[in-house]
Coordinates of C-alpha atoms in Angstrom, one line a residue:
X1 CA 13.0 -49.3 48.1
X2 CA 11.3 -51.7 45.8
X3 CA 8.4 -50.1 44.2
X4 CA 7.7 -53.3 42.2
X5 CA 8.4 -56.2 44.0
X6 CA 4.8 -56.8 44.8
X7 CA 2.4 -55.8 42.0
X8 CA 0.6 -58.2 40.4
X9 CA 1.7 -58.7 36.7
X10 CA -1.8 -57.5 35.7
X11 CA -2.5 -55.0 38.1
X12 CA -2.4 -51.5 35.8
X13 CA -1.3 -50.3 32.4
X14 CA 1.5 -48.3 35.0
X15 CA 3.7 -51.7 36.2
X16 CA 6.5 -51.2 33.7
X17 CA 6.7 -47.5 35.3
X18 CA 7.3 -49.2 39.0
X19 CA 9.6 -51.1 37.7
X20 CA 11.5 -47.6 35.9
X21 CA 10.9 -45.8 39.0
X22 CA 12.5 -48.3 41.2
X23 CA 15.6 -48.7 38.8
X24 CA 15.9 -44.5 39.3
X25 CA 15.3 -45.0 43.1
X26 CA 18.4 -47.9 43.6
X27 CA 20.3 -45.8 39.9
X28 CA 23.4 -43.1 41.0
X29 CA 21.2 -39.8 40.7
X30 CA 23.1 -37.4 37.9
X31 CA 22.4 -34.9 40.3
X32 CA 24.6 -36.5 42.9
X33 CA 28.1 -36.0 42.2
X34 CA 28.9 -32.7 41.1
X35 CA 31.3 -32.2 38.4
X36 CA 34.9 -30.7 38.9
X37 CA 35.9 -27.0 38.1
X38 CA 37.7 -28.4 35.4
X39 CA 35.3 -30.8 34.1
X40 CA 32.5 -28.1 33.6
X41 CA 31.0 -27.7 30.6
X42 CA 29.6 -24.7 29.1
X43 CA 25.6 -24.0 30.0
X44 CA 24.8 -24.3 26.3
X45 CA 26.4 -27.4 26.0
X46 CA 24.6 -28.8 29.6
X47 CA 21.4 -28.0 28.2
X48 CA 21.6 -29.7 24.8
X49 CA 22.5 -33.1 26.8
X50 CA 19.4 -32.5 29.0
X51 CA 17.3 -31.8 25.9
X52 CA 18.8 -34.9 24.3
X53 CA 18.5 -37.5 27.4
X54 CA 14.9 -36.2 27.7
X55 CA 13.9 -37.2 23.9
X56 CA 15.8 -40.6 24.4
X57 CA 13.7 -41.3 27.7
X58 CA 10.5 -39.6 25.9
X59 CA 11.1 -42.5 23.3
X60 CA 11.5 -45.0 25.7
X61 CA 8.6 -43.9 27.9
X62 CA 6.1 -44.4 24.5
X63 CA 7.2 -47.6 24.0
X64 CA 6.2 -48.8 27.3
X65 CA 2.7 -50.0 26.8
X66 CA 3.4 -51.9 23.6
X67 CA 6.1 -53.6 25.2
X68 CA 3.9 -54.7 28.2
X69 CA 1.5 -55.8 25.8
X70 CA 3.9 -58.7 24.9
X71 CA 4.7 -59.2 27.9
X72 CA 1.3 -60.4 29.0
X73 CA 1.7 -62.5 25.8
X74 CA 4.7 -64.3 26.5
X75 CA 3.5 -64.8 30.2
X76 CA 0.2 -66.4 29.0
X77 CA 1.9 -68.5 26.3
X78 CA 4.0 -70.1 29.3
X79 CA 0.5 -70.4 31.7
X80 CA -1.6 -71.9 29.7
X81 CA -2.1 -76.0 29.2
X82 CA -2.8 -76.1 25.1
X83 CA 1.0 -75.2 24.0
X84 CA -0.5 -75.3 20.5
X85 CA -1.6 -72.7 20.4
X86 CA -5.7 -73.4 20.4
X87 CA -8.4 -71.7 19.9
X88 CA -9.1 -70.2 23.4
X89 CA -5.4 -69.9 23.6
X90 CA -5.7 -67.4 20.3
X91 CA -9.1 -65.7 21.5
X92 CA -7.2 -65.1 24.7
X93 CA -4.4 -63.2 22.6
X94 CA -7.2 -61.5 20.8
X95 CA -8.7 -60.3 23.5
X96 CA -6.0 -59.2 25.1
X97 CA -5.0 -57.4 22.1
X98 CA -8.7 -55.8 22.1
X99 CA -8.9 -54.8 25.6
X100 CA -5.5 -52.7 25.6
X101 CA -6.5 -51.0 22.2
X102 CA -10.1 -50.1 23.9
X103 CA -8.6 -49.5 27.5
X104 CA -8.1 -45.6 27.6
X105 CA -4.9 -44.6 29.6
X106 CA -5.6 -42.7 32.6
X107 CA -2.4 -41.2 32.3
X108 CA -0.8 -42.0 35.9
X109 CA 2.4 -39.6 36.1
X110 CA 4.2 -37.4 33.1
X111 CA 8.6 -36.8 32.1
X112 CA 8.4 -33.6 31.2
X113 CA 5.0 -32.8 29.3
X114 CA 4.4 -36.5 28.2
X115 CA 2.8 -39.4 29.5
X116 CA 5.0 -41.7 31.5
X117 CA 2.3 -44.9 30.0
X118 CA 1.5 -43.8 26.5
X119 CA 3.8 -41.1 25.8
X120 CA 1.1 -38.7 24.8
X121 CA 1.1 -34.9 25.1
X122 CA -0.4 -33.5 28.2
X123 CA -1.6 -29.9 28.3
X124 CA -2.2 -29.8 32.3
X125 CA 0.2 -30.7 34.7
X126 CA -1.5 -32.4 37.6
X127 CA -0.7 -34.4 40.7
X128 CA 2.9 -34.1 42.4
X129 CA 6.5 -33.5 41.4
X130 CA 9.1 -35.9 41.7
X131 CA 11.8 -34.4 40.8
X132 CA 14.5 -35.8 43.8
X133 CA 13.8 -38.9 42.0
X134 CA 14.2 -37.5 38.3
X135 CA 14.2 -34.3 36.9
X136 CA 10.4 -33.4 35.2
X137 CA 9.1 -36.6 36.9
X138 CA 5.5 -36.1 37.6
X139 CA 3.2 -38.7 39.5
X140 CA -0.5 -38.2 39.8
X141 CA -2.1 -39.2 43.1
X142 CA -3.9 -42.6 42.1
X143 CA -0.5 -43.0 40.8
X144 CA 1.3 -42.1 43.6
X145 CA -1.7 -44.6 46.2
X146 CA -1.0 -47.5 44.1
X147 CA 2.5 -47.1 44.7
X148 CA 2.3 -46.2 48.4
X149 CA 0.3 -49.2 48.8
X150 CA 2.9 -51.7 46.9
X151 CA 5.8 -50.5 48.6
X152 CA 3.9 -50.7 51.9
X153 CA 3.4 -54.0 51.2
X154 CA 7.3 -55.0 50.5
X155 CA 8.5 -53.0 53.5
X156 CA 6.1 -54.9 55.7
X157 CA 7.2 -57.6 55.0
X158 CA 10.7 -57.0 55.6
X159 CA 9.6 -55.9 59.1
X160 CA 10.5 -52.1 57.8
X161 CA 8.8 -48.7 58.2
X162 CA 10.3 -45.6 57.3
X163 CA 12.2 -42.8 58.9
X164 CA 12.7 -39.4 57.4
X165 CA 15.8 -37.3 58.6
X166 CA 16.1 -33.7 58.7
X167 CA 20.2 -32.4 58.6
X168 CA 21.0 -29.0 60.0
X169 CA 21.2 -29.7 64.0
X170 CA 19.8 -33.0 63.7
X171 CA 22.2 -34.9 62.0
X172 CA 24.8 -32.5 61.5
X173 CA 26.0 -28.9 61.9
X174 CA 27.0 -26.6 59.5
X175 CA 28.9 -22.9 59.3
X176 CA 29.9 -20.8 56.2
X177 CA 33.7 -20.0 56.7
X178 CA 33.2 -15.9 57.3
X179 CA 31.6 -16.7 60.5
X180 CA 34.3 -19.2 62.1
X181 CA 34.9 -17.5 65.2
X182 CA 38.5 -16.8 66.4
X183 CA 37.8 -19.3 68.8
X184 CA 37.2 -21.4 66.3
X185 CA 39.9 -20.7 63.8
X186 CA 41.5 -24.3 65.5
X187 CA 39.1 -26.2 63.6
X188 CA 40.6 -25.0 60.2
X189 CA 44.1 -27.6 61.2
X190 CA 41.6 -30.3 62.5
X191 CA 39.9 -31.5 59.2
X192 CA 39.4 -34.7 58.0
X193 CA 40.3 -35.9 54.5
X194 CA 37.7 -36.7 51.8
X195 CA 39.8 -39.4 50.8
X196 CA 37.8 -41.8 53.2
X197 CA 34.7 -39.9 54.2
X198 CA 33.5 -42.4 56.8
X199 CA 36.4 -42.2 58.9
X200 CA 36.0 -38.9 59.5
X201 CA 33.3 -36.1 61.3
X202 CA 34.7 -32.7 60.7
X203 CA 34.9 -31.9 56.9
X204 CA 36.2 -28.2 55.2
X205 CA 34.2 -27.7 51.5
X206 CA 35.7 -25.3 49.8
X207 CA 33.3 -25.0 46.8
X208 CA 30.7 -24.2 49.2
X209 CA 32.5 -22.4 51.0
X210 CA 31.6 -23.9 54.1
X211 CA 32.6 -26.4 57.5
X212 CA 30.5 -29.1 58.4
X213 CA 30.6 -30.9 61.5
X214 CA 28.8 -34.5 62.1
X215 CA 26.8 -35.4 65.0
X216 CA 28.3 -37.7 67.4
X217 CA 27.2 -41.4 67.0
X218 CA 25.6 -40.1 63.5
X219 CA 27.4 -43.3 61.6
X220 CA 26.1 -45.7 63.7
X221 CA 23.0 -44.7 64.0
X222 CA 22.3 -44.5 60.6
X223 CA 23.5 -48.2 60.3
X224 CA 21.3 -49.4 62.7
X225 CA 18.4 -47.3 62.1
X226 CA 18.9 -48.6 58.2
X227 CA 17.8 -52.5 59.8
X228 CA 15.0 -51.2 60.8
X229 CA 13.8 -48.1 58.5
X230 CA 13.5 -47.3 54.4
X231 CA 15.0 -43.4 55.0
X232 CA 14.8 -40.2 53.5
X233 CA 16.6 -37.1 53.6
X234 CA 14.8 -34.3 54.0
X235 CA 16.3 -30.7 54.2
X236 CA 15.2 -26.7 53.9
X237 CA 18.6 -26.7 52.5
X238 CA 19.0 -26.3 48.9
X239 CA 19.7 -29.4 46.9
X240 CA 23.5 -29.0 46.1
X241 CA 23.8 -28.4 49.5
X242 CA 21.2 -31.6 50.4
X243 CA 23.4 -33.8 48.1
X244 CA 27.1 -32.9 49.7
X245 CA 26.0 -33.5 53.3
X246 CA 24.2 -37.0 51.9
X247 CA 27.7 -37.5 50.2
X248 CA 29.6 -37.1 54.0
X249 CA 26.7 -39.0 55.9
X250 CA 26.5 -41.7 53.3
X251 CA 29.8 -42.2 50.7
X252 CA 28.8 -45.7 49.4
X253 CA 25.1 -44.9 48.9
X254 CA 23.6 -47.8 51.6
X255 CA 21.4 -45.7 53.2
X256 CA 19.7 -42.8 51.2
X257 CA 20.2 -43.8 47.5
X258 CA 18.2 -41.2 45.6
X259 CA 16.1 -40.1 48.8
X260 CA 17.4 -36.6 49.3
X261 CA 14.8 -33.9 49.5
X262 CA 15.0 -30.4 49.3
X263 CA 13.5 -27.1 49.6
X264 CA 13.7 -26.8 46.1
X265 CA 11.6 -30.1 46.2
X266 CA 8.9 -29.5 48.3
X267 CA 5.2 -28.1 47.1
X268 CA 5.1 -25.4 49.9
X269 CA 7.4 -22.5 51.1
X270 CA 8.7 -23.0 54.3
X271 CA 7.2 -26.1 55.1
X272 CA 7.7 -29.8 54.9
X273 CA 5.3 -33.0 53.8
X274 CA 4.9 -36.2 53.0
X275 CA 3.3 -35.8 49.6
X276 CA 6.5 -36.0 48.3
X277 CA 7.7 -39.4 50.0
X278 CA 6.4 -42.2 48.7
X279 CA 5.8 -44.3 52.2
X280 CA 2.2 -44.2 53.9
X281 CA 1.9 -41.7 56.9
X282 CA 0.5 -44.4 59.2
X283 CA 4.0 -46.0 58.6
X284 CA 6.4 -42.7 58.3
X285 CA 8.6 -41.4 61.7
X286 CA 10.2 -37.7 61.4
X287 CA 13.3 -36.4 63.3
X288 CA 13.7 -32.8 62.8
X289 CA 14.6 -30.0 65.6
X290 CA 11.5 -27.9 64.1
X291 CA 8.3 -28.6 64.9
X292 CA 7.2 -25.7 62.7
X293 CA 8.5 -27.3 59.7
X294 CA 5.8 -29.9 60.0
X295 CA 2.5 -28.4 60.9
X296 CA 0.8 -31.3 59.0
X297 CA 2.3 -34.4 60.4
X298 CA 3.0 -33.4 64.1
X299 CA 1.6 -36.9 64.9
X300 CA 5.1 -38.7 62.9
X301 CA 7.2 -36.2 64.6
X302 CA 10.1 -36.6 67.3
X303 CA 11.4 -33.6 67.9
X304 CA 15.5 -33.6 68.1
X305 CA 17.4 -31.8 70.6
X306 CA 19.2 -28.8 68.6
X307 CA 22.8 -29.7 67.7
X308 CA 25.0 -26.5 68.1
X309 CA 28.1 -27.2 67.4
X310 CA 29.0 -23.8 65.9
X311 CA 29.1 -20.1 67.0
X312 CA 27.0 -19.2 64.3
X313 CA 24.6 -21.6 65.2
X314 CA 23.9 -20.6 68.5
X315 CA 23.5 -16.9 67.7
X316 CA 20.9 -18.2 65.2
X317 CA 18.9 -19.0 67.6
X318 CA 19.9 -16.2 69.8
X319 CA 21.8 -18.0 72.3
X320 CA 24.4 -15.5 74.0
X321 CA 26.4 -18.7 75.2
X322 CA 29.6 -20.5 74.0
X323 CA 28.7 -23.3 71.2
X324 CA 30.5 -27.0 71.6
X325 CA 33.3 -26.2 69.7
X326 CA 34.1 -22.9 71.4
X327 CA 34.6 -24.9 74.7
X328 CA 37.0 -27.4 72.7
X329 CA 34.2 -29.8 73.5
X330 CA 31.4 -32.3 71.7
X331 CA 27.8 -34.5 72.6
X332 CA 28.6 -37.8 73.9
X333 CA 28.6 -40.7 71.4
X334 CA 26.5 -43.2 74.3
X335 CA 24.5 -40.7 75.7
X336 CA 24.2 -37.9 73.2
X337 CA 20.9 -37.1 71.6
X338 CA 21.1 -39.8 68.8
X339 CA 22.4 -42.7 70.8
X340 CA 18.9 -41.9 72.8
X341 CA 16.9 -41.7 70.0
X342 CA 17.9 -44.4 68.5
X343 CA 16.5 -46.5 71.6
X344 CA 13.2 -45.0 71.0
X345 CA 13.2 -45.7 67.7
X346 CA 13.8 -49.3 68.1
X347 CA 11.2 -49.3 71.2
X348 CA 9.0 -47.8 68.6
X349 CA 9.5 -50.4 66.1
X350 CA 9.2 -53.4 68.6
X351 CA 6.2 -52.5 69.8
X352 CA 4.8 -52.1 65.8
X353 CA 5.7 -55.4 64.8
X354 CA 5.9 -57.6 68.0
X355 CA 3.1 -55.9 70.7
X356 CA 0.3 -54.7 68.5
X357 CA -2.5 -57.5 67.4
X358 CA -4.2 -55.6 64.9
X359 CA -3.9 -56.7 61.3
X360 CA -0.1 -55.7 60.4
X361 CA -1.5 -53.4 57.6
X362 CA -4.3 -51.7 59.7
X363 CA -1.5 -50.9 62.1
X364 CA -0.1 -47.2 62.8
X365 CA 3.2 -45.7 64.3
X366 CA 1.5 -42.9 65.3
X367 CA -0.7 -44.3 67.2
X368 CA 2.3 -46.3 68.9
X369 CA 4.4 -42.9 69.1
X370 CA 2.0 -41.5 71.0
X371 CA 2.1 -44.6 73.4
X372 CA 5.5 -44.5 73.9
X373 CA 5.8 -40.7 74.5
X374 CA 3.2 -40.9 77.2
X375 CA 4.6 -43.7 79.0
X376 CA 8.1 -40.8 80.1
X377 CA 6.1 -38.8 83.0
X378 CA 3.6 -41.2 83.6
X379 CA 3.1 -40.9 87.4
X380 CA 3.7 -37.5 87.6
X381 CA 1.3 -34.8 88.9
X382 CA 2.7 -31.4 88.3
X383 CA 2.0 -27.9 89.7
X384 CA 4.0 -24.6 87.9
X385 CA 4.8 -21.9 90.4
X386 CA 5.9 -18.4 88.3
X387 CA 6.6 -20.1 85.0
X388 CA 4.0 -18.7 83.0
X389 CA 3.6 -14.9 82.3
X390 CA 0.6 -13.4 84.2
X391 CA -3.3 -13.7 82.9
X392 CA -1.6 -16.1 80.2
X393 CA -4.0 -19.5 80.3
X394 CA -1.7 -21.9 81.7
X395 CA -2.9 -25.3 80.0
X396 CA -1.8 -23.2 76.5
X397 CA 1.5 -23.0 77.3
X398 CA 3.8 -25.4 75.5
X399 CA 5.3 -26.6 79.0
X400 CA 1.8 -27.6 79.8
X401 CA 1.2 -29.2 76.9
X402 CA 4.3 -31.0 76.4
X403 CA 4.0 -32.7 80.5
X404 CA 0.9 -34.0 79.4
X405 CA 2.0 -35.6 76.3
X406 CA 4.5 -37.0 78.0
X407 CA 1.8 -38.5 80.2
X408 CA 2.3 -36.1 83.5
X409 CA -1.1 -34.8 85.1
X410 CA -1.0 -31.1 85.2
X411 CA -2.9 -29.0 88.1
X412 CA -3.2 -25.7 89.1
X413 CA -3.8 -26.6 93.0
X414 CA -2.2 -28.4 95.1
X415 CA -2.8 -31.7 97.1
X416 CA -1.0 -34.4 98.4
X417 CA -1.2 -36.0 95.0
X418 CA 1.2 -33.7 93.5
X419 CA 5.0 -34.9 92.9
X420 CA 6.5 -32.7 91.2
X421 CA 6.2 -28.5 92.0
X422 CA 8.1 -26.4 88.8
X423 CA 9.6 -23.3 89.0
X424 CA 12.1 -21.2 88.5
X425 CA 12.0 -19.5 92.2
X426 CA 12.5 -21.4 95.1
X427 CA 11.0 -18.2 97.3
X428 CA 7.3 -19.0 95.9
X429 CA 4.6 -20.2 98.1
X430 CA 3.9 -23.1 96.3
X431 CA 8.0 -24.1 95.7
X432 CA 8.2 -23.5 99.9
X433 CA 5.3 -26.0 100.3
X434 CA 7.1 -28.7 97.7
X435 CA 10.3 -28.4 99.6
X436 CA 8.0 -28.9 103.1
X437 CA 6.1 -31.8 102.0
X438 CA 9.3 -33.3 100.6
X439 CA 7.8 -33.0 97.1
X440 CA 10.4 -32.8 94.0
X441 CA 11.3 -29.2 93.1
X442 CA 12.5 -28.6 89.4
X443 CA 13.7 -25.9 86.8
X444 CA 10.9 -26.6 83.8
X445 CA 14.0 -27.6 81.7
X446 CA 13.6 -30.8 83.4
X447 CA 10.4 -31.1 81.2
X448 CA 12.0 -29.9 78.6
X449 CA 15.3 -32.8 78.8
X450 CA 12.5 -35.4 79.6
X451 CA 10.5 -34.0 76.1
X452 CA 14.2 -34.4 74.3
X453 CA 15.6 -37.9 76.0
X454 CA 12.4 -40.1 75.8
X455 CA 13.5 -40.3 79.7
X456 CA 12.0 -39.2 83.1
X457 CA 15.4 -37.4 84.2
X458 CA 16.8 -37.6 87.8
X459 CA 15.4 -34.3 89.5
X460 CA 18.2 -33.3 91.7
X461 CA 20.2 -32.2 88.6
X462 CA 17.1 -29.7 88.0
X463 CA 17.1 -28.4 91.7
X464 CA 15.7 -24.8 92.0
X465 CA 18.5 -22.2 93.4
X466 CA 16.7 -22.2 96.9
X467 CA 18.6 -18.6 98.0
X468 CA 15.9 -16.7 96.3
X469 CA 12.9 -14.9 98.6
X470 CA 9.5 -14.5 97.9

């Protein structure tokens, strides 16, 4: 991400902090690469290095303005025509000189409890924590527009938008090592070494304790969804945990740099926002597998099919079925859940850049997510027989809902318009009639695989057991 790239050399007293912000973004995070058993150092120790690297930056951060100062000097020296240094070319100096003396600083973002601009002491804190990007970083939100605005700018241009990735059964599955199955218990001879990361999927951490299990296709969908997308990490996980699974998903740093969110990162409990990414939300796509997570920004969400490769996993969520690696089996790499996605995304970003004719930065992938979603079941006129619970208000339910954003027309009657009748029961009045008028009949997961795939599915692998009686 370049945070700099396009401000204007006189746009703010806060341009030398873009261009410190963007070194941290593209810098090795400290946080990163955990230190070795034997490398540890005692906590006392730890903390006088983080007391001492804060008073070094502190220093650093107050001599900012005086050394931008000079910088607008040494750039008007070069720009102007008298290189004798003239009268106006003096009175320009002088005023210069005057008008950053005068100009009060609004204080744009603190490190720690000092100002990022003029290294003063601030009493309050205010505006949002950065600290994925630097520990005590602090960025208040005119602070925080301008740079939303100048990076929107540079990624633009570069035909880019960004994309930000969930990990735990979106990207990846994980399992603490007490609750590998004996079914399981295969897996432990299977691992791959850490010597080469990106040749393998299937990875044992020890100082977690914990097994860890990459999506199929995961490697090259992050390649080619990098072409198109600035991304972010963004995990409920905790932020050792966030930084190991960025470590096996990206060893040479290509894709995420510092970009790895965490719980411990976020300004609410149990949620998930933007504030804390620095892209505009008329330009941000999510992937996550929970909707919940994002009550906010359902607009930039895709909603992931859950990846369960573990037993543990599926008893999470209550499943009383065999996970993937119980059945000694795995998603398909061409036809798995991120080889699909990855189609939509790049339908997605076609359509941004090549269909719309609105002003490029007027534009909004919501708006074209939305499209895109609605064009799955367009043509389809559904009727549900038995799938919602009695005197429950059928155009609430989330089947309802999600037909219709995928662009189906819902009814409660029905008419020779209707194509599709869902149920569960192929004994139902309305399922009889279906099968009569030689109307499709389907289980509601075929909604449901259409909601995941981007993809109107073929109906006869939904069919409705027709041995049941009304």
């Amino acid at each position: 991400m370049s945070l700099q790239a396009d401000s204007p050399v006189h746009s703010s007293s806060s341009d030398d902090f873009a261009a410190y912000l963007d070194a941290e973004l593209d810098s090795k995070s400290s946080e990163s690469s955990p230190k070795s058993r034997e490398e540890e150092v005692d906590e006392e120790e730890e903390e006088e290095e983080e007391e001492e690297e804060e008073k070094v930056a502190q220093v650093e951060l107050c001599d900012l303005e005086s050394k931008r100062i000079k910088r607008f000097k040494a750039e008007i020296s070069e720009n102007l025509e008298d290189p004798e240094g003239s009268t106006s070319h003096r009175a320009l100096e002088l005023n210069l000189e005057a008008s950053s003396s005068k100009e009060a600083c609004t204080h744009p973002g603190s490190f720690g409890d000092m100002c990022i601009v003029c290294g003063q002491r601030l009493n309050e804190e205010s505006g949002v924590t950065f600290g994925y990007i630097h520990k005590g970083l602090r960025l208040g939100n005119d602070e925080i527009v301008r740079l939303r605005n100048t990076d929107m700018k540079n990624l633009l241009r570069h035909r880019k938008l960004y994309l930000v990735l969930d990990l735990d059964h979106t990207l990846l599955n994980s399992t603490l090592l007490i609750h590998i199955t004996s079914e399981e218990e295969y897996l432990k001879s299977q691992t791959d070494s850490f010597e080469d990361v990106s040749k393998g999927s299937l990875f044992m951490l020890d100082s977690m304790p914990m097994m860890t299990k990459l999506r199929p296709f995961v490697r090259t969908f992050l390649k080619e969804a990098s072409k198109m997308f600035e991304m972010y990490i963004y995990t409920m996980g905790d932020r050792p945990y966030a930084l190991e699974m960025a470590k096996l998903l990206d060893p040479k740093k290509e894709y995420f740099s510092a970009k790895v969110i965490s719980r411990d990162d976020g300004t609410q409990r149990h949620q998930k926002g933007l504030d804390v990414v620095l892209g505009q939300e008329s330009a941000v796509l999510i992937l996550d597998d929970t909707e919940n997570a994002w009550t906010k920004h359902k607009d930039n969400l895709i909603l992931m099919e859950r990846y369960h490769f573990f037993g543990s996993s599926c008893r999470q969520f209550g499943f009383n079925c065999k996970s993937l690696s119980e059945l000694k089996s795995d998603e398909s790499d061409s036809d798995g859940a991120l080889a699909s996605v990855l189609k939509v995304l790049t339908r997605i970003h076609h359509m941004f850049f090549d269909e719309l004719t609105t002003n490029l930065e007027a534009r909004d992938v919501r708006q074209v997510l939305k499209t895109v979603r609605k064009d799955v079941l367009k043509g389809c006129k559904i009727v549900f027989s038995r799938v919602f619970p009695t005197q429950f208000q059928a155009d609430n339910h989330y089947l309802w809902r999600m037909a219709e954003n995928l662009g189906a027309i819902c009814s409660k009657e029905l008419d020779s318009s209707v194509t599709h009748v869902v149920s569960t029961d192929a004994g139902t009045e309305k399922s009889r009639w279906a099968l009569k008028n030689e109307k499709f009949l389907v289980h509601p997961q075929w909604i449901e695989a259409a909601n995941f795939l981007w993809e109107k599915q073929p109906e006869h692998k939904f069919s409705v057991n027709q041995t049941k009686k009304e």
